[in-house]
């Protein structure tokens, strides 16, 4: 059973969001114009690497460009959104659009584990959340704690598809999402087809970390850098959430650091619940109540990876705000309930200790992203914080 990724409330909001046109992506006018101009001048490289951080518009831009290229009634600035090609692109079911993305074996699918066997869930996931991360995708499908991978079977399957001419449009477009998860043998198998693809065939590789790609792959593609969203661009996009206050949007933007995907999660995260948990956790660390700390470790370990990261990021935000508010309360960008907690909590530690906590939590988020054991991480973090309280006392 596919896990529900976003709340029902958020899902209905997404029903009104079209992601397959340039006009649906906030800002990034330079990037959009560069892509459109390359098509108009007949200088579209056969293999483009859309390189951007998590939560950037690299996937959305590749989809919008794909829609524009095969649109039957395109304008100078965008696809029409109404022709047969655009309608199929909106649903990601265009016959001349192929997807390759990281997957993992399941109890039912454990042989020839390729993207096509998960394509329906992938389509709905991208339509609901065009800025999703690989962790989101793996939680949505229920791959549990398995490692993302793009196997050599994907290349064989892709080559079979490329032997066919485009069905309806001028170009056959292949989007490879997160090629950094290509197995080494898969990368090597792709070199030939990337260098000499069949006529009217385009490859759009969408990466969050081009440093993980082998040099022979990077030498065969045109690197197209996608900058992160500015605060104003994110605010424009997030204005769809009519029941969210401007202050809440500003907080989500501040916390997400240009990641529009995380900003959406923060908007619908239960901060009151998280705040209560932070209070209990910090109280246990302060009193060195290791029985309660152990309970908090078990609670943290029971969360999904996404929720673990969200909780740590939220705690990191509170610690930063506590440090900032020691200098000047007017610089804080938090709610009344959060300020009520911080105004008391900031008195328990000195600036140096707050700086240490911020460093510890930031390290743990990075370790969590690298699939370190969350139970050990959180226990170690709790002990370090407890030691800081003991030092001040």
Coordinates of C-alpha atoms in Angstrom, one line a residue:
X1 CA 0.0 0.0 0.0
X2 CA 1.4 3.4 -1.0
X3 CA 1.8 5.7 2.0
X4 CA 0.0 9.0 2.0
X5 CA 2.7 11.8 1.5
X6 CA 0.7 14.9 2.1
X7 CA -2.4 15.8 4.0
X8 CA -5.8 15.7 2.3
X9 CA -6.0 19.4 2.7
X10 CA -2.7 19.9 0.8
X11 CA -3.8 17.3 -1.8
X12 CA -6.8 19.3 -2.8
X13 CA -4.6 22.4 -3.1
X14 CA -2.4 20.5 -5.5
X15 CA -5.3 19.6 -7.7
X16 CA -5.3 23.3 -8.8
X17 CA -1.6 23.5 -9.4
X18 CA -0.2 22.9 -12.9
X19 CA 3.5 22.2 -12.9
X20 CA 4.2 21.5 -16.6
X21 CA 4.5 25.0 -17.9
X22 CA 7.1 27.7 -17.4
X23 CA 4.4 30.1 -16.1
X24 CA 3.7 27.8 -13.2
X25 CA 7.3 28.0 -11.9
X26 CA 7.9 31.1 -9.7
X27 CA 10.6 33.4 -10.9
X28 CA 13.8 32.0 -12.6
X29 CA 13.1 34.1 -15.7
X30 CA 16.8 33.9 -16.9
X31 CA 16.7 30.1 -16.8
X32 CA 13.4 30.0 -18.6
X33 CA 14.6 32.4 -21.3
X34 CA 17.8 30.5 -21.9
X35 CA 15.9 27.2 -22.5
X36 CA 13.4 28.8 -24.8
X37 CA 16.1 30.7 -26.8
X38 CA 18.1 27.4 -27.2
X39 CA 15.0 25.8 -28.8
X40 CA 14.2 28.8 -31.0
X41 CA 17.8 28.9 -32.3
X42 CA 17.8 25.1 -32.8
X43 CA 20.7 24.8 -30.3
X44 CA 19.1 22.4 -27.8
X45 CA 21.9 20.1 -26.5
X46 CA 20.9 16.4 -26.8
X47 CA 21.8 15.8 -23.2
X48 CA 21.2 18.5 -20.5
X49 CA 22.1 18.2 -16.9
X50 CA 19.6 20.3 -14.8
X51 CA 21.7 20.8 -11.7
X52 CA 20.2 22.3 -8.5
X53 CA 19.9 21.8 -4.8
X54 CA 17.0 19.8 -3.2
X55 CA 13.8 21.7 -3.5
X56 CA 14.9 23.7 -6.5
X57 CA 13.1 23.9 -9.8
X58 CA 15.4 21.5 -11.7
X59 CA 12.8 18.8 -12.2
X60 CA 10.0 21.4 -12.8
X61 CA 12.1 23.2 -15.4
X62 CA 12.9 19.9 -17.2
X63 CA 9.2 19.1 -17.3
X64 CA 8.2 22.6 -18.5
X65 CA 10.9 22.5 -21.2
X66 CA 9.7 19.1 -22.3
X67 CA 6.1 20.4 -22.6
X68 CA 7.3 23.4 -24.5
X69 CA 9.4 21.4 -27.0
X70 CA 6.5 19.1 -28.0
X71 CA 3.7 21.7 -27.7
X72 CA 1.6 22.0 -30.9
X73 CA 0.7 25.6 -30.4
X74 CA 3.5 27.1 -28.3
X75 CA 3.9 30.9 -27.9
X76 CA 7.2 32.8 -27.8
X77 CA 7.3 32.4 -24.0
X78 CA 5.5 29.2 -23.0
X79 CA 3.5 26.1 -24.1
X80 CA -0.2 26.5 -24.8
X81 CA -1.4 24.2 -22.1
X82 CA -4.4 23.2 -24.2
X83 CA -3.2 21.0 -27.1
X84 CA -3.2 17.2 -27.0
X85 CA 0.5 17.1 -26.2
X86 CA 0.2 19.6 -23.3
X87 CA -2.8 17.8 -21.8
X88 CA -0.9 14.5 -21.8
X89 CA 2.1 16.2 -20.3
X90 CA 0.0 17.6 -17.5
X91 CA -0.8 14.0 -16.5
X92 CA 2.8 12.8 -17.4
X93 CA 1.4 10.2 -19.8
X94 CA 2.8 11.5 -23.0
X95 CA 4.0 8.5 -25.1
X96 CA 7.2 10.3 -26.1
X97 CA 8.2 11.1 -22.5
X98 CA 10.2 8.4 -20.6
X99 CA 11.2 8.5 -16.9
X100 CA 14.0 6.9 -15.1
X101 CA 14.3 7.4 -11.3
X102 CA 15.7 5.6 -8.2
X103 CA 13.7 2.6 -7.0
X104 CA 14.3 -0.4 -4.7
X105 CA 13.2 -4.0 -4.5
X106 CA 9.9 -4.8 -2.8
X107 CA 8.3 -8.1 -1.8
X108 CA 6.3 -8.1 -5.0
X109 CA 8.9 -6.6 -7.3
X110 CA 12.3 -8.1 -6.7
X111 CA 13.5 -9.0 -10.2
X112 CA 14.2 -6.5 -13.0
X113 CA 13.5 -3.6 -10.6
X114 CA 13.0 -0.7 -13.0
X115 CA 11.1 2.6 -13.0
X116 CA 8.3 1.4 -15.4
X117 CA 7.0 -0.9 -12.6
X118 CA 6.5 2.0 -10.3
X119 CA 5.5 4.6 -12.9
X120 CA 1.9 5.2 -11.7
X121 CA 2.9 6.0 -8.2
X122 CA 5.8 8.2 -9.5
X123 CA 3.4 10.2 -11.7
X124 CA 1.0 10.9 -9.0
X125 CA 3.8 11.8 -6.6
X126 CA 5.4 14.3 -8.9
X127 CA 2.0 15.9 -9.8
X128 CA 1.2 16.3 -6.1
X129 CA 4.7 17.5 -5.2
X130 CA 6.9 18.7 -8.1
X131 CA 9.7 19.6 -5.8
X132 CA 9.9 16.3 -3.9
X133 CA 13.1 14.7 -2.7
X134 CA 14.2 11.1 -3.0
X135 CA 13.3 10.6 0.7
X136 CA 9.8 11.8 0.0
X137 CA 9.5 9.4 -2.9
X138 CA 10.8 6.4 -0.9
X139 CA 8.4 7.2 1.9
X140 CA 5.5 7.6 -0.4
X141 CA 6.0 4.2 -2.0
X142 CA 7.0 2.5 1.2
X143 CA 10.5 1.4 0.2
X144 CA 11.3 1.7 4.0
X145 CA 15.0 2.0 4.7
X146 CA 16.3 0.6 1.4
X147 CA 18.9 2.4 -0.6
X148 CA 17.8 4.3 -3.8
X149 CA 19.3 2.8 -6.9
X150 CA 19.1 3.0 -10.7
X151 CA 20.2 -0.4 -12.0
X152 CA 21.7 -1.6 -15.3
X153 CA 18.3 -3.1 -16.2
X154 CA 17.0 0.5 -16.6
X155 CA 19.5 1.1 -19.4
X156 CA 18.5 -2.0 -21.2
X157 CA 14.8 -1.0 -20.9
X158 CA 15.6 2.5 -22.1
X159 CA 17.6 1.4 -25.1
X160 CA 14.6 -0.8 -26.2
X161 CA 12.4 2.3 -26.1
X162 CA 14.8 4.4 -28.0
X163 CA 14.7 2.0 -31.0
X164 CA 11.2 3.3 -31.6
X165 CA 10.6 6.6 -33.3
X166 CA 8.6 9.3 -31.6
X167 CA 4.9 8.3 -31.5
X168 CA 3.2 11.7 -31.7
X169 CA 5.7 14.5 -31.4
X170 CA 8.9 15.6 -33.0
X171 CA 11.1 14.6 -30.1
X172 CA 11.4 11.7 -27.7
X173 CA 12.4 13.0 -24.3
X174 CA 14.0 11.0 -21.5
X175 CA 14.1 12.5 -18.0
X176 CA 16.5 10.8 -15.6
X177 CA 15.7 12.0 -12.1
X178 CA 18.7 11.9 -9.7
X179 CA 21.3 10.2 -11.8
X180 CA 23.6 10.4 -8.8
X181 CA 22.0 7.1 -7.8
X182 CA 23.1 5.4 -11.0
X183 CA 25.0 2.3 -10.2
X184 CA 28.6 2.5 -11.6
X185 CA 27.9 -0.3 -14.1
X186 CA 24.7 1.6 -15.1
X187 CA 26.6 4.9 -15.6
X188 CA 29.1 3.1 -17.9
X189 CA 26.3 1.4 -19.8
X190 CA 24.7 4.8 -20.5
X191 CA 27.8 6.5 -22.0
X192 CA 27.2 5.2 -25.5
X193 CA 23.6 6.2 -25.7
X194 CA 24.3 9.6 -24.1
X195 CA 27.0 10.4 -26.6
X196 CA 25.3 9.1 -29.7
X197 CA 21.5 9.0 -29.2
X198 CA 19.0 8.2 -32.0
X199 CA 17.8 11.2 -34.0
X200 CA 15.3 13.6 -32.3
X201 CA 16.1 12.1 -28.9
X202 CA 16.8 14.3 -25.9
X203 CA 18.1 13.4 -22.4
X204 CA 17.3 15.6 -19.4
X205 CA 19.3 14.5 -16.3
X206 CA 18.0 16.1 -13.1
X207 CA 20.5 16.1 -10.3
X208 CA 20.8 17.5 -6.7
X209 CA 24.5 16.5 -6.5
X210 CA 26.5 16.6 -9.8
X211 CA 29.7 15.9 -7.8
X212 CA 28.5 12.3 -7.5
X213 CA 28.3 11.7 -11.2
X214 CA 31.3 10.1 -12.9
X215 CA 33.4 12.4 -15.1
X216 CA 32.6 10.5 -18.3
X217 CA 28.9 11.2 -17.7
X218 CA 29.5 14.9 -17.0
X219 CA 31.6 15.3 -20.1
X220 CA 28.7 14.2 -22.3
X221 CA 26.1 16.6 -21.0
X222 CA 25.6 20.3 -21.0
X223 CA 25.5 21.5 -17.4
X224 CA 22.5 23.8 -16.8
X225 CA 22.7 25.4 -13.3
X226 CA 19.4 26.0 -11.6
X227 CA 19.7 28.5 -8.7
X228 CA 17.7 28.2 -5.6
X229 CA 14.5 30.1 -5.2
X230 CA 14.7 33.6 -3.7
X231 CA 12.4 34.4 -0.7
X232 CA 10.2 36.5 -2.9
X233 CA 9.8 33.7 -5.5
X234 CA 8.9 31.2 -2.8
X235 CA 6.4 33.6 -1.3
X236 CA 4.7 34.0 -4.6
X237 CA 4.4 30.2 -5.0
X238 CA 3.3 29.6 -1.5
X239 CA 0.5 32.3 -1.8
X240 CA -1.8 29.4 -2.9
X241 CA -2.1 28.5 0.8
X242 CA -4.9 30.9 1.5
X243 CA -5.5 29.8 5.1
X244 CA -1.9 30.4 6.1
X245 CA -0.8 33.7 7.5
X246 CA 1.9 35.8 6.0
X247 CA 4.0 35.4 9.1
X248 CA 3.7 31.6 8.9
X249 CA 4.8 31.7 5.2
X250 CA 7.8 34.0 6.2
X251 CA 8.8 31.5 8.9
X252 CA 8.6 28.5 6.5
X253 CA 10.7 30.4 3.9
X254 CA 13.3 31.3 6.6
X255 CA 13.5 27.8 7.8
X256 CA 13.7 26.1 4.4
X257 CA 16.7 27.9 3.1
X258 CA 15.5 28.1 -0.5
X259 CA 14.0 24.5 -0.5
X260 CA 10.4 25.0 -1.6
X261 CA 9.6 21.4 -0.9
X262 CA 10.6 21.8 2.8
X263 CA 8.8 25.1 3.0
X264 CA 5.5 23.4 2.1
X265 CA 6.2 20.7 4.8
X266 CA 6.9 23.3 7.4
X267 CA 3.7 25.1 6.6
X268 CA 1.6 22.0 7.4
X269 CA 3.9 20.6 10.1
X270 CA 2.3 20.6 13.6
X271 CA 4.6 23.1 15.2
X272 CA 2.6 23.1 18.4
X273 CA 3.3 19.3 18.7
X274 CA 6.9 19.8 17.8
X275 CA 7.3 22.6 20.3
X276 CA 5.8 20.4 23.1
X277 CA 8.2 17.7 22.2
X278 CA 11.2 20.0 22.2
X279 CA 10.2 21.3 25.7
X280 CA 9.9 17.7 27.0
X281 CA 13.2 16.7 25.4
X282 CA 15.1 19.8 26.7
X283 CA 13.6 19.4 30.2
X284 CA 14.9 15.8 30.3
X285 CA 18.4 16.9 29.1
X286 CA 18.5 19.8 31.6
X287 CA 17.5 17.5 34.6
X288 CA 19.6 14.6 33.2
X289 CA 16.6 12.4 33.4
X290 CA 18.0 9.5 31.4
X291 CA 14.8 7.5 31.7
X292 CA 12.9 10.3 30.0
X293 CA 15.7 10.8 27.5
X294 CA 15.4 7.1 26.6
X295 CA 11.7 7.6 26.0
X296 CA 12.4 10.5 23.7
X297 CA 14.9 8.5 21.8
X298 CA 12.3 5.7 21.3
X299 CA 9.8 8.3 20.1
X300 CA 12.3 9.9 17.7
X301 CA 13.2 6.5 16.3
X302 CA 9.6 5.7 15.6
X303 CA 9.2 8.7 13.3
X304 CA 9.7 8.5 9.5
X305 CA 12.9 9.8 8.1
X306 CA 11.2 12.9 6.8
X307 CA 9.6 13.7 10.2
X308 CA 12.9 13.0 12.0
X309 CA 14.6 15.6 9.8
X310 CA 11.7 18.1 10.2
X311 CA 11.8 17.8 14.0
X312 CA 15.6 18.3 14.1
X313 CA 15.4 21.2 11.7
X314 CA 12.6 22.8 13.8
X315 CA 14.7 22.4 16.9
X316 CA 17.7 23.9 15.1
X317 CA 15.6 26.9 14.3
X318 CA 14.5 27.3 17.9
X319 CA 18.1 27.1 19.1
X320 CA 19.2 29.7 16.6
X321 CA 16.4 32.0 17.6
X322 CA 17.3 31.5 21.3
X323 CA 20.9 32.6 20.5
X324 CA 19.7 35.6 18.3
X325 CA 17.2 36.7 20.9
X326 CA 20.0 36.9 23.6
X327 CA 21.4 39.7 21.4
X328 CA 18.3 41.4 20.2
X329 CA 14.7 40.1 20.6
X330 CA 13.5 42.2 17.7
X331 CA 15.5 40.0 15.3
X332 CA 13.5 36.9 16.1
X333 CA 11.0 35.6 13.5
X334 CA 8.9 33.2 15.6
X335 CA 5.4 32.8 17.0
X336 CA 4.2 34.0 20.4
X337 CA 4.2 30.4 21.9
X338 CA 7.7 29.8 20.6
X339 CA 8.9 33.1 22.1
X340 CA 7.3 32.3 25.4
X341 CA 9.4 29.1 25.5
X342 CA 12.6 30.7 24.2
X343 CA 12.4 33.7 26.6
X344 CA 12.8 31.2 29.5
X345 CA 15.0 28.6 27.8
X346 CA 17.7 31.1 26.7
X347 CA 18.5 31.9 30.3
X348 CA 19.6 28.3 31.0
X349 CA 22.7 28.4 28.7
X350 CA 25.3 30.9 27.6
X351 CA 25.9 31.9 24.0
X352 CA 28.8 29.5 23.6
X353 CA 26.6 26.5 24.7
X354 CA 23.9 27.5 22.3
X355 CA 26.5 27.7 19.5
X356 CA 27.6 24.1 20.4
X357 CA 24.0 22.8 20.4
X358 CA 23.4 24.4 16.9
X359 CA 26.6 22.7 15.6
X360 CA 25.6 19.3 17.1
X361 CA 22.1 19.4 15.6
X362 CA 23.3 20.6 12.2
X363 CA 25.8 17.7 12.2
X364 CA 23.1 15.2 13.2
X365 CA 20.9 16.4 10.3
X366 CA 23.7 15.8 7.9
X367 CA 24.4 12.3 9.4
X368 CA 20.7 11.5 9.2
X369 CA 20.7 12.4 5.5
X370 CA 23.6 9.9 5.1
X371 CA 21.5 7.2 6.7
X372 CA 23.3 7.0 10.0
X373 CA 21.5 5.1 12.8
X374 CA 18.9 7.6 14.0
X375 CA 18.6 6.0 17.5
X376 CA 22.3 6.3 18.2
X377 CA 22.4 9.8 16.7
X378 CA 19.6 11.1 18.9
X379 CA 20.9 9.5 22.0
X380 CA 24.4 10.9 21.4
X381 CA 22.9 14.3 20.7
X382 CA 20.8 14.2 23.9
X383 CA 23.9 13.2 26.0
X384 CA 25.9 16.1 24.5
X385 CA 23.2 18.6 25.3
X386 CA 22.8 17.2 28.8
X387 CA 26.5 17.7 29.3
X388 CA 26.3 21.3 28.2
X389 CA 23.6 21.9 30.8
X390 CA 25.7 20.2 33.4
X391 CA 28.7 22.4 32.5
X392 CA 26.7 25.6 33.0
X393 CA 25.2 24.5 36.3

